[in-house]
Short mmCIF file of N, CA and C in Angstrom, two decimals:
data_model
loop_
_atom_site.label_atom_id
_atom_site.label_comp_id
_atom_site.label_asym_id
_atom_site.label_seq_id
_atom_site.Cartn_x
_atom_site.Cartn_y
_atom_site.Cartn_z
N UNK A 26 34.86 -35.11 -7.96
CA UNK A 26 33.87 -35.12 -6.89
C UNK A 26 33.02 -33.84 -6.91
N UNK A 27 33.97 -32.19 -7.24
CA UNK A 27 33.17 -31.61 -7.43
C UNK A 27 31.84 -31.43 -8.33
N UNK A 28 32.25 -32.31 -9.26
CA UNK A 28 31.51 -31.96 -10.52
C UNK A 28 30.60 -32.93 -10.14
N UNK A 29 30.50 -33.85 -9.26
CA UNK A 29 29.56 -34.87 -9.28
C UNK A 29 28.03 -34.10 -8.34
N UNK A 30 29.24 -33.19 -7.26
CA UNK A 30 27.87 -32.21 -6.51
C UNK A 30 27.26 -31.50 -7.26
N UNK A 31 27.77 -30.61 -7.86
CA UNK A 31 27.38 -29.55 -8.89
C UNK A 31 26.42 -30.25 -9.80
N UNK A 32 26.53 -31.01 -9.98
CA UNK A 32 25.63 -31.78 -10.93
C UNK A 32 24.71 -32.74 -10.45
N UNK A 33 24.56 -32.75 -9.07
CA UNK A 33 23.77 -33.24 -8.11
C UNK A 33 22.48 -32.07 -7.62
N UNK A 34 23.14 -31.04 -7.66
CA UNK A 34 22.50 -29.76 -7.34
C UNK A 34 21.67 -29.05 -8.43
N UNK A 35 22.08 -29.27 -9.32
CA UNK A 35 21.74 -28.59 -10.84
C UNK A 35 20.65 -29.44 -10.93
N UNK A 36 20.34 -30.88 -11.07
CA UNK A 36 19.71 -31.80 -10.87
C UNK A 36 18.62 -31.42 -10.24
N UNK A 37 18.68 -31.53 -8.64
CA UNK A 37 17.72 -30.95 -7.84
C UNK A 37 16.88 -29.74 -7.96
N UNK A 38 17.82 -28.78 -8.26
CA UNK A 38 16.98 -27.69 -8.65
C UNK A 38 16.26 -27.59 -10.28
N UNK A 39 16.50 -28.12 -10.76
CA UNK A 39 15.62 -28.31 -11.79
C UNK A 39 14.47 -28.94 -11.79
N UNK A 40 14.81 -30.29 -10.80
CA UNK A 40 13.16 -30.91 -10.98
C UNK A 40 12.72 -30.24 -10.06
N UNK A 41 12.85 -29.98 -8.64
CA UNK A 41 11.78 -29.21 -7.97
C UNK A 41 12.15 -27.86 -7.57
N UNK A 42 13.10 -27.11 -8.36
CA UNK A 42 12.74 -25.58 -7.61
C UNK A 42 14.14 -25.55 -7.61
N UNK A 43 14.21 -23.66 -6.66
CA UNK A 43 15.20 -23.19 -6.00
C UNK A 43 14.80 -23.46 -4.43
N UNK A 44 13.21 -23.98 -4.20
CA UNK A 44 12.95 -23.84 -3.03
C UNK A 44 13.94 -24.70 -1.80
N UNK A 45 14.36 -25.57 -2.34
CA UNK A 45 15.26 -26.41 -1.76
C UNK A 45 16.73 -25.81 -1.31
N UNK A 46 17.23 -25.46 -2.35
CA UNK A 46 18.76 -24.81 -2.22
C UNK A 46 18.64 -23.66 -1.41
N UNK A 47 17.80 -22.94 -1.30
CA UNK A 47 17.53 -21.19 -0.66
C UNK A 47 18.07 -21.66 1.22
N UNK A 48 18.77 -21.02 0.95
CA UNK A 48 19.16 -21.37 2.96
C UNK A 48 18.15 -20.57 3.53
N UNK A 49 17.77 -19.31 3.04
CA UNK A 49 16.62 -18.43 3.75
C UNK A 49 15.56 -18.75 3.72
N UNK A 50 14.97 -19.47 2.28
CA UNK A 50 13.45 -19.66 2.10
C UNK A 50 12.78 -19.14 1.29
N UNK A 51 12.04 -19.21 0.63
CA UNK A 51 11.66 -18.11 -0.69
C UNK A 51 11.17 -17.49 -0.31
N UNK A 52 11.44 -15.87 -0.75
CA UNK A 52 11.27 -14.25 -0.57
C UNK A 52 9.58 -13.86 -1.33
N UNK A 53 8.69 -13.80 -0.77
CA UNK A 53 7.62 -13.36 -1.75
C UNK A 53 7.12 -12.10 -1.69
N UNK A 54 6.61 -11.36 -2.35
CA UNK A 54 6.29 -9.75 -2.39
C UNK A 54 5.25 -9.83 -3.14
N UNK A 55 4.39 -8.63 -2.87
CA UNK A 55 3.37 -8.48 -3.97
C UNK A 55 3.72 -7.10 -4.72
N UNK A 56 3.07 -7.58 -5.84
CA UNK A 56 3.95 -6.95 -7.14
C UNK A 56 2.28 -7.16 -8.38
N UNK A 57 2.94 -6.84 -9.52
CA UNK A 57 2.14 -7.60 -10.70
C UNK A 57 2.31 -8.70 -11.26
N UNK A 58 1.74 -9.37 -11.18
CA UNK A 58 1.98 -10.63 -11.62
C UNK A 58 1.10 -11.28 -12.83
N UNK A 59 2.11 -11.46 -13.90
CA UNK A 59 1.82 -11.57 -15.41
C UNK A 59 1.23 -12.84 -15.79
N UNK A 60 0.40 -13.58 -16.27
CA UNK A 60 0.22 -14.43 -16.65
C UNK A 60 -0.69 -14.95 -18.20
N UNK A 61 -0.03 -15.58 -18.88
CA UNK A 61 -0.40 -15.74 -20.37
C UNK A 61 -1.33 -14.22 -20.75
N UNK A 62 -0.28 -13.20 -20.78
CA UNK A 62 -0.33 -12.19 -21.58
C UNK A 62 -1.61 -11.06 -20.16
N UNK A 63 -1.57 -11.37 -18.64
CA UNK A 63 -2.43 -10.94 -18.74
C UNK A 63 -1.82 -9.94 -16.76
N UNK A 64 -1.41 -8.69 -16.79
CA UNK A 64 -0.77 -8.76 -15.11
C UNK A 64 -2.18 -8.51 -14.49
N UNK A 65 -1.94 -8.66 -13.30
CA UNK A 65 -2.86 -8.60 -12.27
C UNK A 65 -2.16 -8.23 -11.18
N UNK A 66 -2.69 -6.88 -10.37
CA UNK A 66 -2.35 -6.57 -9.19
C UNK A 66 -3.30 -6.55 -8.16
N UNK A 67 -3.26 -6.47 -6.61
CA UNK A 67 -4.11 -6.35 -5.96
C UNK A 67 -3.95 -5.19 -4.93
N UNK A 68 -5.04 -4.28 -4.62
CA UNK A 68 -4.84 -3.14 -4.14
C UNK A 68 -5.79 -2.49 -3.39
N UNK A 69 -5.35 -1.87 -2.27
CA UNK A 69 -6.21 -1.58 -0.97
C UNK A 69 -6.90 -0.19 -1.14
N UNK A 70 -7.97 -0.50 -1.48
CA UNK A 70 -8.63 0.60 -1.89
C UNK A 70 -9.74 0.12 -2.87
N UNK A 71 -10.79 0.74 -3.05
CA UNK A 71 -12.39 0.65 -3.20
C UNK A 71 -12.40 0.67 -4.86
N UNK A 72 -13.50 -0.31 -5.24
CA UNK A 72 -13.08 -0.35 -6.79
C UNK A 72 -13.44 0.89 -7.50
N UNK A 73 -14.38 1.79 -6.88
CA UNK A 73 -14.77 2.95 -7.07
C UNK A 73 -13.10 3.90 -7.42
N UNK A 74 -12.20 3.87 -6.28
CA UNK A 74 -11.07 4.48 -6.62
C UNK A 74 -10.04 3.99 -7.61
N UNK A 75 -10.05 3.04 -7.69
CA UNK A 75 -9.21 2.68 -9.01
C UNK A 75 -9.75 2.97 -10.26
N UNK A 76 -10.89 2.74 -10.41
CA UNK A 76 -11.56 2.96 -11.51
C UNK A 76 -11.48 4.56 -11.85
N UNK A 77 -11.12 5.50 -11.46
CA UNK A 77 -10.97 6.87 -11.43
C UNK A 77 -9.52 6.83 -11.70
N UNK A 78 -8.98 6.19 -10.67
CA UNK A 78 -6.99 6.05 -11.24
C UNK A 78 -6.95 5.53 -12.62
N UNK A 79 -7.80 4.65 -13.08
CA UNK A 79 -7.44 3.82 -14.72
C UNK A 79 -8.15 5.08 -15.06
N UNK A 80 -8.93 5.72 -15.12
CA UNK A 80 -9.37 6.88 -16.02
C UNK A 80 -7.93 8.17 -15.97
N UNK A 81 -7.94 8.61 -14.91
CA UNK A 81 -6.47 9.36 -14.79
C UNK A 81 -5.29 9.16 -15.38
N UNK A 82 -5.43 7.80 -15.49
CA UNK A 82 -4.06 7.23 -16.27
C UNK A 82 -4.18 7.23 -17.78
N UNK A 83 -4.71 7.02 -17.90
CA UNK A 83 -5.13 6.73 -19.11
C UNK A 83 -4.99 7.87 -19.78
N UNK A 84 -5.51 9.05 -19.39
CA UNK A 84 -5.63 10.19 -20.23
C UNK A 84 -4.54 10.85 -19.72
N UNK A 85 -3.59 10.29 -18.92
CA UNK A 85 -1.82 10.73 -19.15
C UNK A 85 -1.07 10.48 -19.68
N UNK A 86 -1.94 9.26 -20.54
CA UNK A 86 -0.63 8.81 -21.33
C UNK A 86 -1.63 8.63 -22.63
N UNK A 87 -1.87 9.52 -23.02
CA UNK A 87 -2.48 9.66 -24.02
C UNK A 87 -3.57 8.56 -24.59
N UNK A 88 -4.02 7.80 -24.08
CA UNK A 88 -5.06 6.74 -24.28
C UNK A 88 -6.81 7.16 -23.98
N UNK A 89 -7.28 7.13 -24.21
CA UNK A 89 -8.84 7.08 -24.65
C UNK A 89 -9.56 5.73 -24.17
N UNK A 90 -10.50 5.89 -23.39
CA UNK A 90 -11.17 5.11 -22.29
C UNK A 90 -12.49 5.35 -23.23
N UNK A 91 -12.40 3.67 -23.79
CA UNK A 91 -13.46 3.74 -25.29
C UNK A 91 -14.71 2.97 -24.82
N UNK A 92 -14.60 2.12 -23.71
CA UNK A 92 -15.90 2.18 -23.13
C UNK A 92 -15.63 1.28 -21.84
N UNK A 93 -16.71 1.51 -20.92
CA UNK A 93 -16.96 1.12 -19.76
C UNK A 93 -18.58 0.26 -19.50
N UNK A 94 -18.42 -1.01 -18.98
CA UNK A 94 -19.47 -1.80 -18.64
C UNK A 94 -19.16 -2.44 -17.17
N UNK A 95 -20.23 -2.39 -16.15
CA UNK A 95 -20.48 -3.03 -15.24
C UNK A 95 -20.93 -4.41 -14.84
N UNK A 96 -20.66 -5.46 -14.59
CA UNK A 96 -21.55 -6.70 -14.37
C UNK A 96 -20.75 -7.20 -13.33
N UNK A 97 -21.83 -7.81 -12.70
CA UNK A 97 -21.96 -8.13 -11.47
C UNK A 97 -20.70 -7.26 -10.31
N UNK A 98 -19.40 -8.02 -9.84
CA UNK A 98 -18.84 -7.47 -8.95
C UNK A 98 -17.23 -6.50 -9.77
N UNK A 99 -17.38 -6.37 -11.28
CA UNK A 99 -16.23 -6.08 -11.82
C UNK A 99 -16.64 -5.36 -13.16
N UNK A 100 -15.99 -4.51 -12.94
CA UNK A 100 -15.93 -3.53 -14.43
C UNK A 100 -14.74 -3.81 -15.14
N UNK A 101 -15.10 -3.65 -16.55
CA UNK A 101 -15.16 -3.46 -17.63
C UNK A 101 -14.45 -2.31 -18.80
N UNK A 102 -13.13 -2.15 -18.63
CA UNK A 102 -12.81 -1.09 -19.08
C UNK A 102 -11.73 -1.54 -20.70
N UNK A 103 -12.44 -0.66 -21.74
CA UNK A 103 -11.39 -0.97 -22.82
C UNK A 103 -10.90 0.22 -23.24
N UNK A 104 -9.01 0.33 -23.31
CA UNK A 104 -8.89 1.56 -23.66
C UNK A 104 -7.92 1.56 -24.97
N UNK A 105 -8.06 2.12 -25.81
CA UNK A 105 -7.56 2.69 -27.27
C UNK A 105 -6.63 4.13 -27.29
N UNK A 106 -5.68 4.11 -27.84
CA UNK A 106 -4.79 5.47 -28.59
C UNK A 106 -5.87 5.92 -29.09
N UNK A 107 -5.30 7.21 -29.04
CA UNK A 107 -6.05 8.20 -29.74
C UNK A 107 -6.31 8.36 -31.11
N UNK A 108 -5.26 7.52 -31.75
CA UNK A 108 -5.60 7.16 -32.82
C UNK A 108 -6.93 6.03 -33.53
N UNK A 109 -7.15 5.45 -32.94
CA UNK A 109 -8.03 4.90 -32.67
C UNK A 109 -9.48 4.73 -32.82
N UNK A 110 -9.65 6.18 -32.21
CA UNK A 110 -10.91 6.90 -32.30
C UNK A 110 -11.40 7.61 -33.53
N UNK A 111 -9.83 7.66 -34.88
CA UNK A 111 -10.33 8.49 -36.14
C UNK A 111 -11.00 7.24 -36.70
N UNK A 112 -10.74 5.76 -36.72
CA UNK A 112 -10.83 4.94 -37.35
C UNK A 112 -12.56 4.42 -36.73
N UNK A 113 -13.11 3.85 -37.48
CA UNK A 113 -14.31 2.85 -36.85
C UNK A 113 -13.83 2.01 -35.56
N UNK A 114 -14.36 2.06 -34.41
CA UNK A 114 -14.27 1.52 -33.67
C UNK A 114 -14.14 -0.18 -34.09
N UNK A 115 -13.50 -0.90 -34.10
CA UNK A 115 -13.69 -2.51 -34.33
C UNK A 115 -13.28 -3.38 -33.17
N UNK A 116 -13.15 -2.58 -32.18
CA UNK A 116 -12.83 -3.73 -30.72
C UNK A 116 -11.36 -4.34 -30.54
N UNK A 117 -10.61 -3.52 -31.87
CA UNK A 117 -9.01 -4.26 -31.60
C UNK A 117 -8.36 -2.78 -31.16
N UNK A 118 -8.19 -3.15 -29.48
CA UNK A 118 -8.21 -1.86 -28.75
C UNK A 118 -6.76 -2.33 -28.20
N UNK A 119 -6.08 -1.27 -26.89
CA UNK A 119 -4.45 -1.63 -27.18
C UNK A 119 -5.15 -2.37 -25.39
N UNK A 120 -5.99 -2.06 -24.67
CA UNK A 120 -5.80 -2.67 -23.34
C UNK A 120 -7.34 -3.29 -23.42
N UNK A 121 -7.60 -4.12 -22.85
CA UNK A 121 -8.84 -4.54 -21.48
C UNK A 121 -8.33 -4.75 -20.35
N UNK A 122 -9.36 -3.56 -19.48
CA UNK A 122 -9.02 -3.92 -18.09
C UNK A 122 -10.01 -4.53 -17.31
N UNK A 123 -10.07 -4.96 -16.26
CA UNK A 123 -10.82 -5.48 -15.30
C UNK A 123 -11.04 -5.17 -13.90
N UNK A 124 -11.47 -4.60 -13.22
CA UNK A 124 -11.27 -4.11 -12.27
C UNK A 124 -12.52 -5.07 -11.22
N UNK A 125 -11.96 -5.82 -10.44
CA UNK A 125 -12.81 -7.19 -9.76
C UNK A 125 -13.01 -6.40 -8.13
N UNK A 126 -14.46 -6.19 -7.37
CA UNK A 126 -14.07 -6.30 -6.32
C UNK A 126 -13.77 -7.60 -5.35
N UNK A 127 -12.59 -7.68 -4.76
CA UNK A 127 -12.96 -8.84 -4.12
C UNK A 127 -13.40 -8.81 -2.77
N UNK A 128 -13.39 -7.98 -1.77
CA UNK A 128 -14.13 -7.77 -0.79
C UNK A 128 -14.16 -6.19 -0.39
N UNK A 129 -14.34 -5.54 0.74
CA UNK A 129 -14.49 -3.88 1.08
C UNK A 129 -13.21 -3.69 0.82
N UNK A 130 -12.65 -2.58 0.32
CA UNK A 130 -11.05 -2.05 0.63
C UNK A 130 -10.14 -3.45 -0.54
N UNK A 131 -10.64 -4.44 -0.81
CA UNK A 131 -9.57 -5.82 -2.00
C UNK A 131 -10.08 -5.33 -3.10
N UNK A 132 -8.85 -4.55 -4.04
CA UNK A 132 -9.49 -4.76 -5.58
C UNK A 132 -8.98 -5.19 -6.52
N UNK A 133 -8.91 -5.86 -7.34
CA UNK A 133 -7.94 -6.70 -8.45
C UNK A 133 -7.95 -5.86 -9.82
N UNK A 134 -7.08 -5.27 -10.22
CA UNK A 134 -6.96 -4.63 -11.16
C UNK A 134 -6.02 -5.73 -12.34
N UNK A 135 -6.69 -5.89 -13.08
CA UNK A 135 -6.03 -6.92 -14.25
C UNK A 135 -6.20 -6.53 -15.68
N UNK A 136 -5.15 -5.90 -16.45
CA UNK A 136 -4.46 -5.71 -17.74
C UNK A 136 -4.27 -6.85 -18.31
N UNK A 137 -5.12 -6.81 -19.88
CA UNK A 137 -4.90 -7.76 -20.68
C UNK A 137 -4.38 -7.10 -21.78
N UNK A 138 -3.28 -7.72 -22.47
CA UNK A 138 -2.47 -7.10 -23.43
C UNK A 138 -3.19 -7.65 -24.89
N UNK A 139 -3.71 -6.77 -25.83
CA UNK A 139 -3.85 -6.99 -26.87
C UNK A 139 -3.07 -7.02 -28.07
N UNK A 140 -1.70 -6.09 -27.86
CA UNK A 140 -0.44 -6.63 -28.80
C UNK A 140 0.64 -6.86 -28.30
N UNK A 141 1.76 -7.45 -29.09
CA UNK A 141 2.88 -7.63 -28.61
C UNK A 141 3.59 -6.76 -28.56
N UNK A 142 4.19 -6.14 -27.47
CA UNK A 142 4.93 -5.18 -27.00
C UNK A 142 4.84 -4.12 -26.24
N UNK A 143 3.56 -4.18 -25.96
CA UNK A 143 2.96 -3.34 -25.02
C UNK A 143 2.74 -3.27 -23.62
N UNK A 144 3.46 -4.80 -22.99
CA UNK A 144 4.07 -4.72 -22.08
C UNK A 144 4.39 -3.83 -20.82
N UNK A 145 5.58 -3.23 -21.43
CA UNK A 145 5.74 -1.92 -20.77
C UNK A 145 5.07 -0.87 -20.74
N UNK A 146 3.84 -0.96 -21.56
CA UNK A 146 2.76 -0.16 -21.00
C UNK A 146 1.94 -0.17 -20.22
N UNK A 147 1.60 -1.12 -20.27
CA UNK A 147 1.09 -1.80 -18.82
C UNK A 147 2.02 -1.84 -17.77
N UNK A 148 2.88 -2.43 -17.64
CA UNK A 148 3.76 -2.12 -16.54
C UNK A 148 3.80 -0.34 -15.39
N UNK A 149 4.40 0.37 -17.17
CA UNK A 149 3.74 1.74 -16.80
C UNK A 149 2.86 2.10 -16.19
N UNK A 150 1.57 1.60 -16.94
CA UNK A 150 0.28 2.15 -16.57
C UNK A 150 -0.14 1.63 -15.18
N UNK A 151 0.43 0.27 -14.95
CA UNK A 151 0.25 -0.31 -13.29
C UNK A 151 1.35 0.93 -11.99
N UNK A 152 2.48 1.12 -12.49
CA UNK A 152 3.07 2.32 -11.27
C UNK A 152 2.36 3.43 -11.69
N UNK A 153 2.04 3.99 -12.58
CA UNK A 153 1.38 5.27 -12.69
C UNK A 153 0.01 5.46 -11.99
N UNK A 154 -0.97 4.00 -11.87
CA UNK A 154 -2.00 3.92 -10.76
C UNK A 154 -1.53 4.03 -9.28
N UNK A 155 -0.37 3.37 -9.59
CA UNK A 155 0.07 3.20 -7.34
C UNK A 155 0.22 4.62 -7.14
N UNK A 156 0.20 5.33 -8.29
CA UNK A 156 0.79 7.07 -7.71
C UNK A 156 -0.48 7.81 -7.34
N UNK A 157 -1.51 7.22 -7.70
CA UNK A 157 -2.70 8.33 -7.81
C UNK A 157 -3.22 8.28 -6.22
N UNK A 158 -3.85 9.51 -5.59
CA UNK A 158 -4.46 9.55 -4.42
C UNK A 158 -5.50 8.72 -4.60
N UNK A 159 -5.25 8.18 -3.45
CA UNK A 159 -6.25 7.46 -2.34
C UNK A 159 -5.96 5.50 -2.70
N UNK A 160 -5.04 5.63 -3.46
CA UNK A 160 -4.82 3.99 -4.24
C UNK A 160 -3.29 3.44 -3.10
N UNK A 161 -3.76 2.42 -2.71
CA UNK A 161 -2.75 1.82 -1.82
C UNK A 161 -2.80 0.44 -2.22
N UNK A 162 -0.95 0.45 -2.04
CA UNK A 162 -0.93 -1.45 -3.00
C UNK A 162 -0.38 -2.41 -1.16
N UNK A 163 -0.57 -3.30 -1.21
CA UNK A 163 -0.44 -4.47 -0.55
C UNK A 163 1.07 -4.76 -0.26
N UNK A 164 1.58 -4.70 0.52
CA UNK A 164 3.00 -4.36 0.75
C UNK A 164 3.52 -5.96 0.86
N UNK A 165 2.78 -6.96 1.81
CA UNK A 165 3.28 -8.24 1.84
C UNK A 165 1.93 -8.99 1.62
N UNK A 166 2.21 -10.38 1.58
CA UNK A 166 1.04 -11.26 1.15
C UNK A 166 0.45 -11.33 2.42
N UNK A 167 0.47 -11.14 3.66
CA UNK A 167 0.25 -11.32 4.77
C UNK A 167 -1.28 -10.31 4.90
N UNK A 168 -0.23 -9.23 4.46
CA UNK A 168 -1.73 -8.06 4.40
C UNK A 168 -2.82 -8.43 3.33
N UNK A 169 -2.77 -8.97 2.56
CA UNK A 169 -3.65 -8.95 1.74
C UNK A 169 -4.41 -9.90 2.01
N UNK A 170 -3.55 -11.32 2.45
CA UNK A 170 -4.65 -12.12 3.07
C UNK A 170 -5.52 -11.79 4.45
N UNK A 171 -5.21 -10.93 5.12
CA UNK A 171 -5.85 -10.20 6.21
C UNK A 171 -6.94 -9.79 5.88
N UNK A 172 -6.59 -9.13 4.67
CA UNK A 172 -8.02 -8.28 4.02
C UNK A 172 -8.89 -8.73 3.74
N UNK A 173 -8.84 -9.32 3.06
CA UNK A 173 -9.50 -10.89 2.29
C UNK A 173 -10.50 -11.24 3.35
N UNK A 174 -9.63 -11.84 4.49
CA UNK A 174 -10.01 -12.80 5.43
C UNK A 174 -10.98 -11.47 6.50
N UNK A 175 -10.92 -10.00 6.10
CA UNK A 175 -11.57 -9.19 7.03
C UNK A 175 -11.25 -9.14 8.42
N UNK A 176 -9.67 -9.37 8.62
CA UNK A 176 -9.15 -8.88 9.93
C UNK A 176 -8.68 -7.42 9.99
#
């Protein structure tokens, strides 16, 4: 009989979720969130200031901020090792970033990984921005939709 629950349950949660089994309810946080090779965070503070934190960062961890373009509401940032820079530039750089405004104070900072394993550099390079003055991250989804929504 046990094995018939257990395997009733295993069942369930496979086709639709853990959302079902959770006696509490699912826990959500904002964080970075990765998708086909690409994280994205969202963060309270002016795209003007992040864009100064990805420059700060960058040149702490030894990376080279190989060029910068503006269009329309989001910049444009590609950054390369220092190695990088002895060679001809050819556009196979280790990051693209994106920096989106989405409204006063909402900014979407999104890392696209150009090789495999670099990962944790990005990861890195995303807490090494939450550290810089004047950059504040979104503590629950609640706040961020506030922002958004301009309450």
């Amino acid at each position: 009989m046990n094995r018939i629950v257990a395997c009733l349950l295993l069942s369930l949660a496979f086709v639709t979720g853990c959302q079902y089994l959770s006696p509490i309810g699912p826990i959500i946080s904002i964080g970075v969130m990765w998708l086909s090779g690409e994280g994205q965070k969202y963060y309270n503070a002016e795209q003007t200031v992040i864009l100064e934190a990805v420059k700060k960062v960058a040149a702490d961890m030894d990376f080279v901020v190989a060029d910068v373009e503006t269009k329309d509401n989001t910049i444009y940032v590609k950054i390369d090792d220092k190695a990088g820079l002895d060679r001809k530039y050819n556009g196979n750089n280790r990051f693209n970033i994106r920096i989106t405004r989405i409204q006063h104070n909402v900014t979407k900072l999104a890392i696209r990984l150009n090789f495999w394993g670099d990962k944790p550099y990005a990861e890195l390079f995303f807490d090494k921005v939450d550290q810089c003055p004047g950059v504040k991250s979104f503590k629950t989804v609640q706040e961020l939709n506030d922002a958004v929504e301009g309450k």
